[in-house]
CSV table of C-alpha atoms in Angstrom, one decimal:
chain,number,residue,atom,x,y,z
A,210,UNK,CA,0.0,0.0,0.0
A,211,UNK,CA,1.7,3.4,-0.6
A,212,UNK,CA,0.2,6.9,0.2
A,213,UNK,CA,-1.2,8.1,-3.3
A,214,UNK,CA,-4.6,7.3,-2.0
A,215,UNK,CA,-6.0,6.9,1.1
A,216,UNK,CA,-8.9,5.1,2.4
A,217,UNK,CA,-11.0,5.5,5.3
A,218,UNK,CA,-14.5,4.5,7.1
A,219,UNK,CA,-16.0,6.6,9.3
A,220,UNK,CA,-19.7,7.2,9.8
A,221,UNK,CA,-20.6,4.5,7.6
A,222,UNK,CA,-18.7,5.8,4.5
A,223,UNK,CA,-16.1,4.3,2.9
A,224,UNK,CA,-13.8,7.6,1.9
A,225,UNK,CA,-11.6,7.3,-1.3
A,226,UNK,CA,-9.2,10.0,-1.8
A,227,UNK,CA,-7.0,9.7,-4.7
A,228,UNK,CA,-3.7,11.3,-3.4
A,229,UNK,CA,-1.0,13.2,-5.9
A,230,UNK,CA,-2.0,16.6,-6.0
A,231,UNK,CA,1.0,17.9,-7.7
A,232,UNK,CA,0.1,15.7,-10.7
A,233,UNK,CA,-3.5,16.4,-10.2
A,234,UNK,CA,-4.0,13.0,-9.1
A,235,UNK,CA,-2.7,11.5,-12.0
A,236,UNK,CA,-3.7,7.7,-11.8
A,237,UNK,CA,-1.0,5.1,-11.9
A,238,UNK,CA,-1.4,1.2,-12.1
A,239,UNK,CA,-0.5,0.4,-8.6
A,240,UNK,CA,-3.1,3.3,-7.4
A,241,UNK,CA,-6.1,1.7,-9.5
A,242,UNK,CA,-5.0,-2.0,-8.1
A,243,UNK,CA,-5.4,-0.4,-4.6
A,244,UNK,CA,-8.7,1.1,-5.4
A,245,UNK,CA,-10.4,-2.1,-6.7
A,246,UNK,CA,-9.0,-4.1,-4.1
A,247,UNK,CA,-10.6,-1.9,-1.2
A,248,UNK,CA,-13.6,-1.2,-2.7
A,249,UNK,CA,-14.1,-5.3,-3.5
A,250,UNK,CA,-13.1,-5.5,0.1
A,251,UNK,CA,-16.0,-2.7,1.2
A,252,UNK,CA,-19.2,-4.5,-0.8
A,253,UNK,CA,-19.4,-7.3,2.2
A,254,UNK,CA,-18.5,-4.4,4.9
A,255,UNK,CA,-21.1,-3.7,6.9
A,256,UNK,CA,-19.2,-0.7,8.3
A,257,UNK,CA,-19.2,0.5,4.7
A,258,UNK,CA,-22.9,2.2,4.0
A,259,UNK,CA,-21.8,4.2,1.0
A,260,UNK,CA,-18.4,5.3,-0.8
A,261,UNK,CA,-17.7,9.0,-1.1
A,262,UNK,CA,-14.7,9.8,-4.4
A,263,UNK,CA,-13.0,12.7,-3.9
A,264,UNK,CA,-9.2,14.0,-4.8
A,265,UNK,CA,-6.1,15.4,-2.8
A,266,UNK,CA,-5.8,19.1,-3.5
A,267,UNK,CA,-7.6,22.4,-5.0
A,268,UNK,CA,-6.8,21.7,-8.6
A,269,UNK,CA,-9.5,19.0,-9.3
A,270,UNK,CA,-10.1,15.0,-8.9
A,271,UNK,CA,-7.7,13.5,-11.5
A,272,UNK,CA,-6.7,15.1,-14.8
A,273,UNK,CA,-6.3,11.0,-15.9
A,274,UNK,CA,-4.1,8.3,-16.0
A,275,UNK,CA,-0.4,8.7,-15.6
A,276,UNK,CA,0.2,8.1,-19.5
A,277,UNK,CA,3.7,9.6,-19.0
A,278,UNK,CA,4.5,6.3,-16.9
A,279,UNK,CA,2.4,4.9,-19.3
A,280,UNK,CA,4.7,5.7,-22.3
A,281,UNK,CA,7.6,4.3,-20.8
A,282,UNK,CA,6.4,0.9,-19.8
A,283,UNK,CA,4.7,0.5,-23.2
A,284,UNK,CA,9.0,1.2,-24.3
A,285,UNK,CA,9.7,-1.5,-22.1
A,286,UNK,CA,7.5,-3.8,-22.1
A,287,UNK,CA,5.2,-3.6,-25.4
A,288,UNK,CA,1.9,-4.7,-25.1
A,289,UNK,CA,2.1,-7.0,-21.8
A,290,UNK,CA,2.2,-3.6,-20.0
A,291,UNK,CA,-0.4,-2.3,-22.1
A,292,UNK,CA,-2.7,-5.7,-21.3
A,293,UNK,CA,-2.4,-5.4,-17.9
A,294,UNK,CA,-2.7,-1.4,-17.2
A,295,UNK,CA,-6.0,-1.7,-19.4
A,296,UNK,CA,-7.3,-4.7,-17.5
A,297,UNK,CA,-7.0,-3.6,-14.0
A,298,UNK,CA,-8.4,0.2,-15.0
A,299,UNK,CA,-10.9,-0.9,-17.2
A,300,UNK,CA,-11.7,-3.8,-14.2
A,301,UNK,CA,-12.4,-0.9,-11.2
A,302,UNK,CA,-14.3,1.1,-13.9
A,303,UNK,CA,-16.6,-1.8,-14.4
A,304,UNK,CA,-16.7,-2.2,-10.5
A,305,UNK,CA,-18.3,1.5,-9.6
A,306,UNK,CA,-20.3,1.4,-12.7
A,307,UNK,CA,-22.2,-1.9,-11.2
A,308,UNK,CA,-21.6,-1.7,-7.2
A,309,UNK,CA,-24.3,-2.4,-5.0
A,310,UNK,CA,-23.8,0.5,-2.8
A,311,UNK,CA,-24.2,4.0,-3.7
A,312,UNK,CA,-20.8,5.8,-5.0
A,313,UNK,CA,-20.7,9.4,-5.1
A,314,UNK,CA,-18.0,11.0,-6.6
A,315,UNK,CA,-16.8,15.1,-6.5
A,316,UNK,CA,-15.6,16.0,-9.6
A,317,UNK,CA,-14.7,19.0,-9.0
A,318,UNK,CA,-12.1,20.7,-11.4
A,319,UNK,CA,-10.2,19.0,-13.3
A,320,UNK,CA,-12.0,15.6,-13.9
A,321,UNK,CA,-10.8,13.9,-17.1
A,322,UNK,CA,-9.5,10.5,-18.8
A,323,UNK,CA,-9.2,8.2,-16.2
A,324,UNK,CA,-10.7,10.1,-13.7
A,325,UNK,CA,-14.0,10.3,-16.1
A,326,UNK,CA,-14.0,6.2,-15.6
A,327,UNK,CA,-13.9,6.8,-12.1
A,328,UNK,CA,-16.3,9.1,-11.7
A,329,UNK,CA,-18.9,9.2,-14.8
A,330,UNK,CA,-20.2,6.0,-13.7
A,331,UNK,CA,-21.4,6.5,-10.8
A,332,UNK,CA,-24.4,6.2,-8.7
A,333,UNK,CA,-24.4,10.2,-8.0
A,334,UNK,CA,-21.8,12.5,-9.8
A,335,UNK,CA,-21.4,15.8,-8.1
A,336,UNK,CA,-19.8,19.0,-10.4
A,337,UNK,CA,-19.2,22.7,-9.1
A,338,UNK,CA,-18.1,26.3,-10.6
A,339,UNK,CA,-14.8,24.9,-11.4
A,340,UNK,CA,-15.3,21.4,-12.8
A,341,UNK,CA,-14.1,21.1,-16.3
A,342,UNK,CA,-14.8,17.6,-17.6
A,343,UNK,CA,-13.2,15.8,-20.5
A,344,UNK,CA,-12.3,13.1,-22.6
A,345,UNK,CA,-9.1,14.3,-24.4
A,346,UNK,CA,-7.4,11.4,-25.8
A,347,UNK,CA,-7.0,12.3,-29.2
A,348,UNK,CA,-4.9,15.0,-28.4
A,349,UNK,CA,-2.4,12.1,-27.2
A,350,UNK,CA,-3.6,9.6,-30.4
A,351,UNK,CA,-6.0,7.6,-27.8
A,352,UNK,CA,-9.4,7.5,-28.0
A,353,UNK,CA,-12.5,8.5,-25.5
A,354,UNK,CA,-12.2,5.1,-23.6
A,355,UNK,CA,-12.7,3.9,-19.8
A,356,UNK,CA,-16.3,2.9,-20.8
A,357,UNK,CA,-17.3,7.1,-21.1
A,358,UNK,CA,-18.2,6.5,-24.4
A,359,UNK,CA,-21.5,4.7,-23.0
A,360,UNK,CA,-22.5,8.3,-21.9
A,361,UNK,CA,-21.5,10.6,-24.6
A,362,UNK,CA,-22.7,8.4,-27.4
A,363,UNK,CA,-26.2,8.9,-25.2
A,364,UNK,CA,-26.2,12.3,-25.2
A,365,UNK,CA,-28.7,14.9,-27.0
A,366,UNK,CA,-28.0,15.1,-30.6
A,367,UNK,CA,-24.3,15.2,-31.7
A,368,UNK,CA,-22.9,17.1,-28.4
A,369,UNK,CA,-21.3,13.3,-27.4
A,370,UNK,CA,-19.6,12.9,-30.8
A,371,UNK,CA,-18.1,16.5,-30.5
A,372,UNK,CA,-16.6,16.1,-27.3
A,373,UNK,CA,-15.1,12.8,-28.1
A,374,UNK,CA,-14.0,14.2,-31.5
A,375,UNK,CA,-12.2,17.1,-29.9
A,376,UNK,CA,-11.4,16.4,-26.7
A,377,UNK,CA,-12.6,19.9,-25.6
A,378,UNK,CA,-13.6,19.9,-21.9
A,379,UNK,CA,-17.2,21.4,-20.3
A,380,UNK,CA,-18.2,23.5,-17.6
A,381,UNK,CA,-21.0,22.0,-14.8
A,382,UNK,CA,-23.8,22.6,-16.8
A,383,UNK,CA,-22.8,21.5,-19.6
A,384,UNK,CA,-21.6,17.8,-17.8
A,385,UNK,CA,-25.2,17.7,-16.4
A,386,UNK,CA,-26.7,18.1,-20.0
A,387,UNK,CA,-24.9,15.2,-21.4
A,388,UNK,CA,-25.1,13.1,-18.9
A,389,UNK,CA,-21.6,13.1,-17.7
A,390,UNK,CA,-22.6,14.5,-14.1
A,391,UNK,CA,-26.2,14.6,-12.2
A,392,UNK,CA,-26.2,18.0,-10.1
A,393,UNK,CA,-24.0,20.8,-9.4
A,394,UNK,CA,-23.2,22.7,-6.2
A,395,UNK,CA,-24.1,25.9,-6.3
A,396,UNK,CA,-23.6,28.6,-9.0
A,397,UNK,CA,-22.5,27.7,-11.5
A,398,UNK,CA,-22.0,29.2,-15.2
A,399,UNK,CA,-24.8,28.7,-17.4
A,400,UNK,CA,-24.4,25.7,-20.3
A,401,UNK,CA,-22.6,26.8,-23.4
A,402,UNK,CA,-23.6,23.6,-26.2
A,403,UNK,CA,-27.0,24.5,-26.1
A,404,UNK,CA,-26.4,27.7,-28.0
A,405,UNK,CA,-24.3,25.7,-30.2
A,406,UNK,CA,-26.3,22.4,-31.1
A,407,UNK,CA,-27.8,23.6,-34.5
A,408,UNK,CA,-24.1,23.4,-36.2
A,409,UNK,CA,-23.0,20.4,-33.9
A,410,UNK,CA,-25.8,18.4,-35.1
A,411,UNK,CA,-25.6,19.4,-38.9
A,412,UNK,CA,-22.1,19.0,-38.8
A,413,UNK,CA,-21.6,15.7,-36.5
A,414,UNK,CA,-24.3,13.5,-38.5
A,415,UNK,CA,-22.7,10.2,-39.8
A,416,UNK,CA,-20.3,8.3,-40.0
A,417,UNK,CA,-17.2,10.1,-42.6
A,418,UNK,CA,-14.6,11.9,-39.8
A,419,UNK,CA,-13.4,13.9,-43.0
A,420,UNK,CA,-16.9,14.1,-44.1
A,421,UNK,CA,-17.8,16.2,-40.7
A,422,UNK,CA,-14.0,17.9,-40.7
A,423,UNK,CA,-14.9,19.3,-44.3
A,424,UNK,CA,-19.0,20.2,-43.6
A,425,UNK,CA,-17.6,22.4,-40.2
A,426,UNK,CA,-14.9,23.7,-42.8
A,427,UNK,CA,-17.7,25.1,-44.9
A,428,UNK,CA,-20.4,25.8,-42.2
A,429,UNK,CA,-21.4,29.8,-41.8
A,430,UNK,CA,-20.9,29.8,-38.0
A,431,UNK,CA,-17.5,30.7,-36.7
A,432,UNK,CA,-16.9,28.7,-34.1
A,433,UNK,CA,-17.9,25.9,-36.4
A,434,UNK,CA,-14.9,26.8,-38.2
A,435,UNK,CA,-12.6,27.1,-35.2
A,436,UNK,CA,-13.3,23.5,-34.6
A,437,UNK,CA,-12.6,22.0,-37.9
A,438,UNK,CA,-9.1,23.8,-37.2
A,439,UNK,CA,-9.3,21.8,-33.5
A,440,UNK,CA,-9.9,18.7,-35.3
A,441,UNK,CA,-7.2,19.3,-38.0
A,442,UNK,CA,-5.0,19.5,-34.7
A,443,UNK,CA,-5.8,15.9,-33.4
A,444,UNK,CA,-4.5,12.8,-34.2
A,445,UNK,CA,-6.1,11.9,-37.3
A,446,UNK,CA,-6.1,8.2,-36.7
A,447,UNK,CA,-7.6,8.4,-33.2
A,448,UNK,CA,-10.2,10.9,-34.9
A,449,UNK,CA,-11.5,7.9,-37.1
A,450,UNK,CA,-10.9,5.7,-34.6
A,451,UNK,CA,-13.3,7.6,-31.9
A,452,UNK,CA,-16.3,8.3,-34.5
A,453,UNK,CA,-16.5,4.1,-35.1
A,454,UNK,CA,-16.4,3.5,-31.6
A,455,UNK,CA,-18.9,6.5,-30.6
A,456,UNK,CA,-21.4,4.7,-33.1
A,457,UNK,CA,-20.5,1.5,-32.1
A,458,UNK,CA,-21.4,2.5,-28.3
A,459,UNK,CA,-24.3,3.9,-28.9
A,460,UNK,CA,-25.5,0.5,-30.1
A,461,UNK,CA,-24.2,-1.4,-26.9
A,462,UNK,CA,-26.5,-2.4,-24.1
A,463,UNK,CA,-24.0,-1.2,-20.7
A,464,UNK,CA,-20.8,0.1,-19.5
A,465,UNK,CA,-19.3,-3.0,-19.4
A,466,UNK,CA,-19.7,-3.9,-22.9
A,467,UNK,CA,-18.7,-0.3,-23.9
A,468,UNK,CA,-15.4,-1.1,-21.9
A,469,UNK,CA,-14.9,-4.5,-23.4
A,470,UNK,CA,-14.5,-2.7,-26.6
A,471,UNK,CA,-12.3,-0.1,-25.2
A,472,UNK,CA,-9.8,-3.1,-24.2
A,473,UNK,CA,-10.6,-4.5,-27.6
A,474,UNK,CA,-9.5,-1.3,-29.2
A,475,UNK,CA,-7.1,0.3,-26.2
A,476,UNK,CA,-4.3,-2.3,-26.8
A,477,UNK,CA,-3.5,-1.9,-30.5
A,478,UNK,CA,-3.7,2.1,-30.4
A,479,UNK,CA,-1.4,2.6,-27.7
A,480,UNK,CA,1.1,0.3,-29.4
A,481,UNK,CA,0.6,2.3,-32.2
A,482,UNK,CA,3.8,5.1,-32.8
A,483,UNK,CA,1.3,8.0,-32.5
A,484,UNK,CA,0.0,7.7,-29.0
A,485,UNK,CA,4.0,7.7,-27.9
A,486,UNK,CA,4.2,11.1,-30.1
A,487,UNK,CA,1.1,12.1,-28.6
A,488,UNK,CA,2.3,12.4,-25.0
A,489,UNK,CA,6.0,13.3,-26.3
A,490,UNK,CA,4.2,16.5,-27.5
A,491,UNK,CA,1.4,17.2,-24.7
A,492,UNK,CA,3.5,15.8,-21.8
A,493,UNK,CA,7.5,15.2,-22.0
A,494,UNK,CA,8.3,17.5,-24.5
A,495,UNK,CA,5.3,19.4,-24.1
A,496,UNK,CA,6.0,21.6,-27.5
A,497,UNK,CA,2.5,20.8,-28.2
A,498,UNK,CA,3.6,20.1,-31.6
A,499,UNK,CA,2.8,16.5,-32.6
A,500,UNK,CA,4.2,14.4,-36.0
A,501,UNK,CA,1.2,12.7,-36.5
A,502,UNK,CA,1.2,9.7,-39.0
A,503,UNK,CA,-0.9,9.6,-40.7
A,504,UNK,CA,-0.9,13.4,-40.6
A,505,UNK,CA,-4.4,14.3,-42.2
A,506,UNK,CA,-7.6,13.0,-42.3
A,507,UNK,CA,-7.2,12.3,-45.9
A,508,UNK,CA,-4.8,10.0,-45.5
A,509,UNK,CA,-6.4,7.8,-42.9
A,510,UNK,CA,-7.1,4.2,-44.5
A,511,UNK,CA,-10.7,3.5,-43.5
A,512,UNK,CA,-9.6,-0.2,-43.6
A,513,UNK,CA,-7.2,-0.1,-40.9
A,514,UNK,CA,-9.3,1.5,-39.0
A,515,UNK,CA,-11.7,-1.1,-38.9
A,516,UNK,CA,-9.0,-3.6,-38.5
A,517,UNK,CA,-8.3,-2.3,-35.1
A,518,UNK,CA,-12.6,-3.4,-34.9
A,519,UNK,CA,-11.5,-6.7,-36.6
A,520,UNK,CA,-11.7,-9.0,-33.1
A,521,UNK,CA,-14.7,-7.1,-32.0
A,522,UNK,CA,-17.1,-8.8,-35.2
């Protein structure tokens, strides 16, 4: 057991605290072990009456897995560490989604990636003035994974496929409104998609990633524009990759079989060179200046992107 997150029961709840501020609670292998290990402990407690999910520090719950530790045991050790990280994250996901006692997570800040699996799926999902939520993996050549994709392909209209799409990140309101959250504390700022779902849903229909790129190109709408040019930004690969498995989720009865395709899928696009590029730019390097590869839309190969589908058929 180390100190990156602490557990205690008092008052008939079981307290989870992920620990590592300074990383905003980054999430590491060995912290996720610990977490699904207690809380399998916790179902037969009778001490245990609920769970409360909270993070160390002011700056929010988790901003997401540790994918700079990631990288390097993926350089190490190739897809065995890449088998086992997915399984046990994907495992404690599955866990809260389906626990038979209430789980009700803070997500306050920053609440993204990994910390979306931990938190999205629970019983009650708390947001304030300062959450942000967001799936952002295809800024690092991932996709929207951790089972989120069960919510977001749920939500009104097309606002789901844009945020997996871009990876952009929502205020309280908004994360009530899609379904990512169920009630905010206090005031909060009012939702911005709303204003913005008659482009989002003209531009998001179907299933052609260059298809949407090209219609938000053209659309009238400004900020329609300004996200094509967020989208040109994003791995192009992960971009296809995300819009399959966004349609595919929305056709997929639970969580758990949303996150039985995300290992399916999770494996193969981490070993692929662009997710190693991806956090070079956004989190080694941090020149925010990725070599994608492919490096447009146009050059994606629609059948290797359904071959990463291939053991899902």
């Amino acid at each position: 057991m180390s100190d990156e997150v602490l557990f205690e029961v008092a008052g008939g709840v079981g307290r989870v605290t992920l620990n590592r501020p300074r990383q905003i609670n980054a999430l590491t292998q060995a912290m996720l072990a610990e977490i699904g290990d207690r809380l399998a402990d916790w179902v037969d407690d009778d001490a245990v009456e609920w769970v409360h999910l909270t993070g160390a520090g002011e700056r929010g719950l988790c901003s997401g897995a540790d994918v700079r530790t990631l990288r390097a045991e993926l350089a190490e050790r190739g897809e065995a560490a890449a088998e086992v990280f997915f399984t046990i994250e994907y495992a404690v996901d599955a866990l809260i989604a389906n626990y038979p006692k209430s789980v009700r997570a803070d997500m306050f800040g920053i609440t993204m990636g990994g910390g979306m699996g931990l938190s999205a799926h629970c019983s009650e999902r708390m947001v304030r003035a300062d959450s942000r939520l967001a799936m952002p993996e295809t800024i690092i050549g991932l996709f929207p994974d951790v089972g989120v994709l069960y919510e977001l392909s749920r939500a009104p209209g097309e606002l789901g496929t844009h945020l997996a799409l871009t990876g952009g990140s929502v205020g309280a309101a908004d994360a009530v409104l899609l379904g990512l959250a169920d009630h905010a504390a206090g005031d909060v700022p009012p939702a911005v998609l709303p204003g913005q779902r008659d482009w989002i849903d003209a531009c998001y229909a179907g299933d052609d990633p260059l298809a949407i790129v090209r219609r938000l190109e053209e659309h009238p709408d400004a900020e329609a524009r300004e996200t094509a040019a967020v989208l040109r930004q994003r791995c192009p690969f992960a971009v296809a990759v995300t819009l399959a498995a966004i349609r595919r989720a929305a056709t997929l009865p639970s969580v758990a079989a949303v996150l039985a395709q995300d290992h399916a899928l999770a494996v193969p696009m981490v070993l692929r060179p662009d997710f190693s590029e991806g956090v070079r730019a956004q989190v080694v390097d941090k020149d925010r200046n990725p070599a994608w590869n492919p490096a447009r839309l146009e050059d994606v190969d629609p059948a290797e992107v359904e071959a990463v589908f291939a053991q899902l058929v």
